[in-house]
C-alpha cells in the first residue's frame, strides 16, 4: 500500500514495518481524526484460514485487555478485498530492540521497564492470555517513559483450541522457552522465561543463549546454563540477578509463580517497600526454594541492592577502583561521650582523605547506610573487606578510638582490598580530647605518607576542611542524625549551635539552609550565602554542591538544575546532589510546564544508595499518591513510620496513604495521632491530603480535629471551601475574619477574588481594595501566618500591596489607575533574594490587561516572558508563586498558542506542592477533560471529569449546572 491510499475509513500515511504475523502502517482514522497503527496480514499468509483465525484471535485477545502497559486495540475489520486488519493505538517512541542497539541502559531504567512489563503480563495472565512472543521488538518505550506491550499475534487463550499445526514452534528463537522448543502445551510460565531473557538482554547487552544457527540456540536453551549475568554486567545487584536466574529455570515448575510476584520484587528494587507477599517459586522447586520470602523482607533487600549485595572475597575484584577509599566506622572504647565518633569518623576521615592526590572517598552516607542495614560487624576484618568489595573501593580504612583520662588515641589501618592479609599502612596518633581534629589530621597524614606522590600540598588544604572546634563538630553530627530522622526543627537548632561555636563552619551553614527550608525558617537563603563565603575551606566537590544550593536559594532554578547535573556527571553517586536535583524538579517542574515525574529518577537513585533517606522517600510518596500507586504508597508510609516515627512528615505521608487508599480505619488512627501533636503536624497532614491524595473533603475532615487557632491552620479553611465550591461558606468565613482588622486576610482575599476561581462581585472587589489602601507593610508583617522570612522586608510587602491593588483595579475595569501602579512596580528597586518575582509580577499584570482587552496574541507573548525563577521558600507568598499568571498562560496557550504547552501547565496545577495551586484544580480538571475529549482520549477525559465532579460533590447550587454538564459529558464517554 502507498501513502495516501484509503482502506475503509483509514488513510495510509507510511509503512512502519513487517513481522511474521503482519504488515504495519501508520494511518489516519478519518472518522475520529486520530493517528493509528494499522496492521494487515502479509500477502503470503492472508489466503490461509489458519492465519486469518490467528489474526482474529490477536485482536480479541488484546482488545480484552485494558491496561496502561498494553497496546490499545480500536477495531478489527476487513477490506472489500477480504483482507483482515486491526486498528491499534499509535505510540510515539522507540522499540526496545532499537534502544538496546544504541545504548546501555542504567540499572534503574532496566528495573523501571521490567516492572511495567511485568505489570502488563500480570494483567494478560489474569485474563488467561499468554503472549508467547515476548521480545524487545514487541516492546515500545513511549516518549513519556511508558512501556507498551505490542503484538499479541501469537497470543493463545488458555484452554482454546490450538490452531497451530502439531510440532510447529512459534516465536523468535532466542526468546523461546524450553517448552516452546519442545512444542509442548504452553501456559503463562513461558512468558516468564521470555521475560527473563528480555531483562537479561537489557542488562548484559546480549541474550543468554547465542549461536550462529537456530539449532545451536535451541540446544543452549534446552541443555546449557545461561552465561552468568555478572560476567557481562558486574554492577547488577544480587536480587536482580536472582530474579533473572529464577525466570530462566529450564523446568517451568521452578520459575516464579506469577508475573505479579516479579512486579512486586521489581517495585521493591525501585526502593519502594511493599507489604504484598512475593513467592518466588513453587513449593516443589529445587533450586529456588531459598528465594521464597515475604514481600517486606524482599523489598528490604531489594531497596538496598544497589548499595550492598554480599559476595565472596575476590568475586568483584576486577571492578575495584584502585584510587577509591572506604572509611569503615571505627570501634570506640573508653568514654561513652565519644560514641558519636564511631560513625562520625567516617565523615571526618573521608573529608581528610578525599582529593589527596588522585584518591577519592566513598560517600559516607552510602557506607553508614550499608553498615546499618546489613548489621556489619565493624570489628570483623573479613566483614570490612566484604563491605569494601561491594562498594567497589580499592582501599579501605578500619580502626579504633580509645579514650583514657581525657586523652584520646586513634589507631587506623589502611588496606588494599585485593590484598587484605596485612594492612598497607598502620598509623597511631594521640592527644587531648579537645585536640581531636589535630589528632585526626595527624592520623590521615600518617596513612597517606609515602603512598601518594603529591600528598604534601593536599594535606595542607585538608587541615581546614572541617571545623577546628570539637563542640561545633559534635553539634553538626547531632544535626545530621536529627535531619536523617526527619526532626527538622531539632536539626536546625543543632546546626545553629554549630555555627555559634564556629562562625566559619561552611558545612554547618550549608546543612542549616537545608533544614531551614523544611520548616520555613527565616534564614534559608542567608545560610547558603554564608556557607559560600567560607567555601574556600571546602574540597571542590563540596564547593560544587554549595554552588547549586545557593543558585536555588536565589531562585535561579534552571541554573541550579544544570549545576547539579554537571556535578553528577563527575560524582554519579553523590546523594546530596541527587536529593537537591530531585527537589528542583519536584518543586519547580510543575511551575515551569514540565513533568513532575522527572523527579522520580534522582529520588529513586537516592533510595537505592540510602534507603532511609527521608527527603527522597517523602517526595516519592507524594508522587506515588498522585500516580494512585496505592500499594507502593502504603509501603512507603509503613517504612517511614518505622524509620522516622518522630517526624511530622512521616505522619503526613501516613495521612496521604490513609485518605488516598480510602482506609477508614487508618484515617481514624491518623486523626487520633494528630490530636496530641503540635499544630504544624496537622497543617502538613491536611495540606498533603488535599494536594497529593486529591481529597479536599478528607483534608477538611482532618482539619475539623484542630484544637488550636494557629493562623497557619485557620487559613486552610477558606482554601478548602473555595476548592470544594462552597462559596457561601467562604463568604461567611471572610465576613468573620474581617472583624479582626487583620490585613493578612485582606491580601489573602484579594488573591482569591482576582484568581478567577471564585466569582467575585464588584462590591467585594471594591471592599477589599479599600482595606488594602489602608494597610501598611508593618501591619502585614506583624500578622503574617508563617514565621518571618528574611527577604519579605517592609519594602517588598509594600510592593506586594501595590501588586494586589493593581490587580483589583484591573478586575474593576479601572485600567488607567492600574497602569500607574504597574509603572511604580516596574520602577521599584529589585529584590535580589527573590529571583524574578518583581519582573514576573509586572509581566503578569500586563498580561491580565491584554487578556481582558481581547488582545490574546499580545497577552500570550507577554505571558511567555514570565520566568517563574523564584526560590521555593518565597512561594509561600502568592505573588512569588505566580499561580494566577501560570493559569492565564495555560488559557492563552490553549486559545491561541500551543495546546501541548497548555496541557503541561494545567497538569502542573494538579501535580504541584503549592498551596495556592489548589484553588485552580477544579478549573484545570475541566480544561484537561476538554483537551482529552477533543483528542479522543476517552479514558483520560473520564478521569479528569470524574476528579472535577468529586471535588465539587457538595459544592454550592450555583455550580450545579456546570457539574451536571460535566457529568453528562463523562457519562456519554462511558457509553
mmCIF file of C-alpha atoms in Angstrom, residues 514-639:
data_model
loop_
_atom_site.group_PDB
_atom_site.id
_atom_site.type_symbol
_atom_site.label_atom_id
_atom_site.label_comp_id
_atom_site.label_asym_id
_atom_site.label_seq_id
_atom_site.Cartn_x
_atom_site.Cartn_y
_atom_site.Cartn_z
ATOM 1 C CA UNK A 514 18.707 22.584 54.087
ATOM 2 C CA UNK A 515 16.974 22.127 57.456
ATOM 3 C CA UNK A 516 15.579 25.679 57.391
ATOM 4 C CA UNK A 517 13.877 25.036 54.054
ATOM 5 C CA UNK A 518 11.834 22.200 55.595
ATOM 6 C CA UNK A 519 10.455 24.407 58.374
ATOM 7 C CA UNK A 520 10.029 27.744 56.540
ATOM 8 C CA UNK A 521 12.678 29.311 58.737
ATOM 9 C CA UNK A 522 13.896 32.894 58.468
ATOM 10 C CA UNK A 523 17.416 32.278 57.144
ATOM 11 C CA UNK A 524 17.065 29.752 54.308
ATOM 12 C CA UNK A 525 18.919 31.960 51.821
ATOM 13 C CA UNK A 526 21.432 33.718 54.056
ATOM 14 C CA UNK A 527 22.664 30.415 55.491
ATOM 15 C CA UNK A 528 23.587 29.284 51.980
ATOM 16 C CA UNK A 529 25.201 32.671 51.325
ATOM 17 C CA UNK A 530 27.320 32.400 54.483
ATOM 18 C CA UNK A 531 28.371 28.870 53.578
ATOM 19 C CA UNK A 532 29.519 30.215 50.217
ATOM 20 C CA UNK A 533 31.501 32.949 51.963
ATOM 21 C CA UNK A 534 33.651 30.263 53.626
ATOM 22 C CA UNK A 535 33.658 27.892 50.640
ATOM 23 C CA UNK A 536 37.411 28.104 50.300
ATOM 24 C CA UNK A 537 37.562 25.741 53.287
ATOM 25 C CA UNK A 538 35.798 23.036 51.277
ATOM 26 C CA UNK A 539 37.001 20.498 48.770
ATOM 27 C CA UNK A 540 35.999 21.175 45.129
ATOM 28 C CA UNK A 541 33.275 18.544 45.338
ATOM 29 C CA UNK A 542 31.620 20.301 48.280
ATOM 30 C CA UNK A 543 32.006 23.742 46.720
ATOM 31 C CA UNK A 544 30.232 22.399 43.667
ATOM 32 C CA UNK A 545 27.318 21.231 45.832
ATOM 33 C CA UNK A 546 27.146 24.573 47.568
ATOM 34 C CA UNK A 547 27.096 26.431 44.261
ATOM 35 C CA UNK A 548 23.979 24.504 43.218
ATOM 36 C CA UNK A 549 22.226 25.145 46.522
ATOM 37 C CA UNK A 550 22.987 28.861 46.502
ATOM 38 C CA UNK A 551 21.674 29.208 42.937
ATOM 39 C CA UNK A 552 18.424 27.614 44.043
ATOM 40 C CA UNK A 553 18.172 29.763 47.159
ATOM 41 C CA UNK A 554 18.325 32.827 44.907
ATOM 42 C CA UNK A 555 15.631 31.443 42.609
ATOM 43 C CA UNK A 556 17.985 30.610 39.745
ATOM 44 C CA UNK A 557 16.445 27.183 39.400
ATOM 45 C CA UNK A 558 17.331 26.440 35.793
ATOM 46 C CA UNK A 559 20.987 27.180 36.537
ATOM 47 C CA UNK A 560 20.759 25.101 39.721
ATOM 48 C CA UNK A 561 19.445 22.133 37.772
ATOM 49 C CA UNK A 562 22.292 22.459 35.277
ATOM 50 C CA UNK A 563 24.822 22.731 38.099
ATOM 51 C CA UNK A 564 23.577 19.570 39.800
ATOM 52 C CA UNK A 565 23.534 17.617 36.541
ATOM 53 C CA UNK A 566 27.115 18.694 35.827
ATOM 54 C CA UNK A 567 28.128 17.708 39.364
ATOM 55 C CA UNK A 568 26.520 14.273 38.984
ATOM 56 C CA UNK A 569 28.302 13.758 35.702
ATOM 57 C CA UNK A 570 31.523 13.813 37.724
ATOM 58 C CA UNK A 571 30.251 12.299 41.004
ATOM 59 C CA UNK A 572 27.440 9.985 39.957
ATOM 60 C CA UNK A 573 26.728 8.561 43.445
ATOM 61 C CA UNK A 574 26.572 11.876 45.295
ATOM 62 C CA UNK A 575 23.450 11.518 47.424
ATOM 63 C CA UNK A 576 23.214 15.201 48.321
ATOM 64 C CA UNK A 577 23.355 16.273 44.670
ATOM 65 C CA UNK A 578 20.706 13.702 43.727
ATOM 66 C CA UNK A 579 18.460 14.904 46.552
ATOM 67 C CA UNK A 580 18.799 18.556 45.602
ATOM 68 C CA UNK A 581 18.259 17.825 41.903
ATOM 69 C CA UNK A 582 15.116 15.930 42.860
ATOM 70 C CA UNK A 583 13.980 18.922 44.936
ATOM 71 C CA UNK A 584 14.425 21.292 41.988
ATOM 72 C CA UNK A 585 12.471 19.021 39.647
ATOM 73 C CA UNK A 586 9.744 18.263 42.196
ATOM 74 C CA UNK A 587 9.000 21.828 43.256
ATOM 75 C CA UNK A 588 9.782 23.756 40.073
ATOM 76 C CA UNK A 589 8.821 21.493 37.175
ATOM 77 C CA UNK A 590 5.042 21.901 37.640
ATOM 78 C CA UNK A 591 5.544 25.671 37.675
ATOM 79 C CA UNK A 592 7.692 25.523 34.518
ATOM 80 C CA UNK A 593 5.303 23.410 32.436
ATOM 81 C CA UNK A 594 7.411 20.277 32.885
ATOM 82 C CA UNK A 595 6.537 16.847 34.190
ATOM 83 C CA UNK A 596 6.753 16.070 37.885
ATOM 84 C CA UNK A 597 7.813 12.508 37.055
ATOM 85 C CA UNK A 598 11.289 13.768 36.126
ATOM 86 C CA UNK A 599 11.916 13.982 39.868
ATOM 87 C CA UNK A 600 11.399 10.245 40.338
ATOM 88 C CA UNK A 601 14.704 9.148 38.854
ATOM 89 C CA UNK A 602 17.061 11.077 41.172
ATOM 90 C CA UNK A 603 14.956 10.240 44.237
ATOM 91 C CA UNK A 604 14.937 6.538 43.314
ATOM 92 C CA UNK A 605 18.694 6.633 42.876
ATOM 93 C CA UNK A 606 18.930 8.100 46.367
ATOM 94 C CA UNK A 607 16.805 5.360 47.937
ATOM 95 C CA UNK A 608 18.918 2.734 46.193
ATOM 96 C CA UNK A 609 22.034 4.199 47.800
ATOM 97 C CA UNK A 610 20.471 5.238 51.112
ATOM 98 C CA UNK A 611 17.049 3.615 51.661
ATOM 99 C CA UNK A 612 16.348 5.565 54.851
ATOM 100 C CA UNK A 613 16.791 8.947 53.172
ATOM 101 C CA UNK A 614 13.632 10.711 54.318
ATOM 102 C CA UNK A 615 13.820 13.529 51.823
ATOM 103 C CA UNK A 616 13.685 11.111 48.893
ATOM 104 C CA UNK A 617 11.135 8.779 50.473
ATOM 105 C CA UNK A 618 8.746 11.635 51.346
ATOM 106 C CA UNK A 619 8.870 13.073 47.840
ATOM 107 C CA UNK A 620 8.439 9.643 46.261
ATOM 108 C CA UNK A 621 5.417 9.013 48.495
ATOM 109 C CA UNK A 622 3.803 12.211 47.242
ATOM 110 C CA UNK A 623 4.438 11.220 43.629
ATOM 111 C CA UNK A 624 3.073 7.718 44.311
ATOM 112 C CA UNK A 625 -0.089 9.278 45.723
ATOM 113 C CA UNK A 626 -0.585 11.446 42.642
ATOM 114 C CA UNK A 627 0.011 8.400 40.437
ATOM 115 C CA UNK A 628 -2.555 6.481 42.540
ATOM 116 C CA UNK A 629 0.050 3.774 43.219
ATOM 117 C CA UNK A 630 -1.732 2.757 46.396
ATOM 118 C CA UNK A 631 0.309 -0.322 47.185
ATOM 119 C CA UNK A 632 3.630 1.482 46.816
ATOM 120 C CA UNK A 633 2.337 4.453 48.815
ATOM 121 C CA UNK A 634 1.183 2.311 51.721
ATOM 122 C CA UNK A 635 4.546 0.542 51.741
ATOM 123 C CA UNK A 636 6.431 3.819 51.825
ATOM 124 C CA UNK A 637 4.188 5.131 54.613
ATOM 125 C CA UNK A 638 4.835 1.995 56.697
ATOM 126 C CA UNK A 639 8.569 2.292 56.080
#
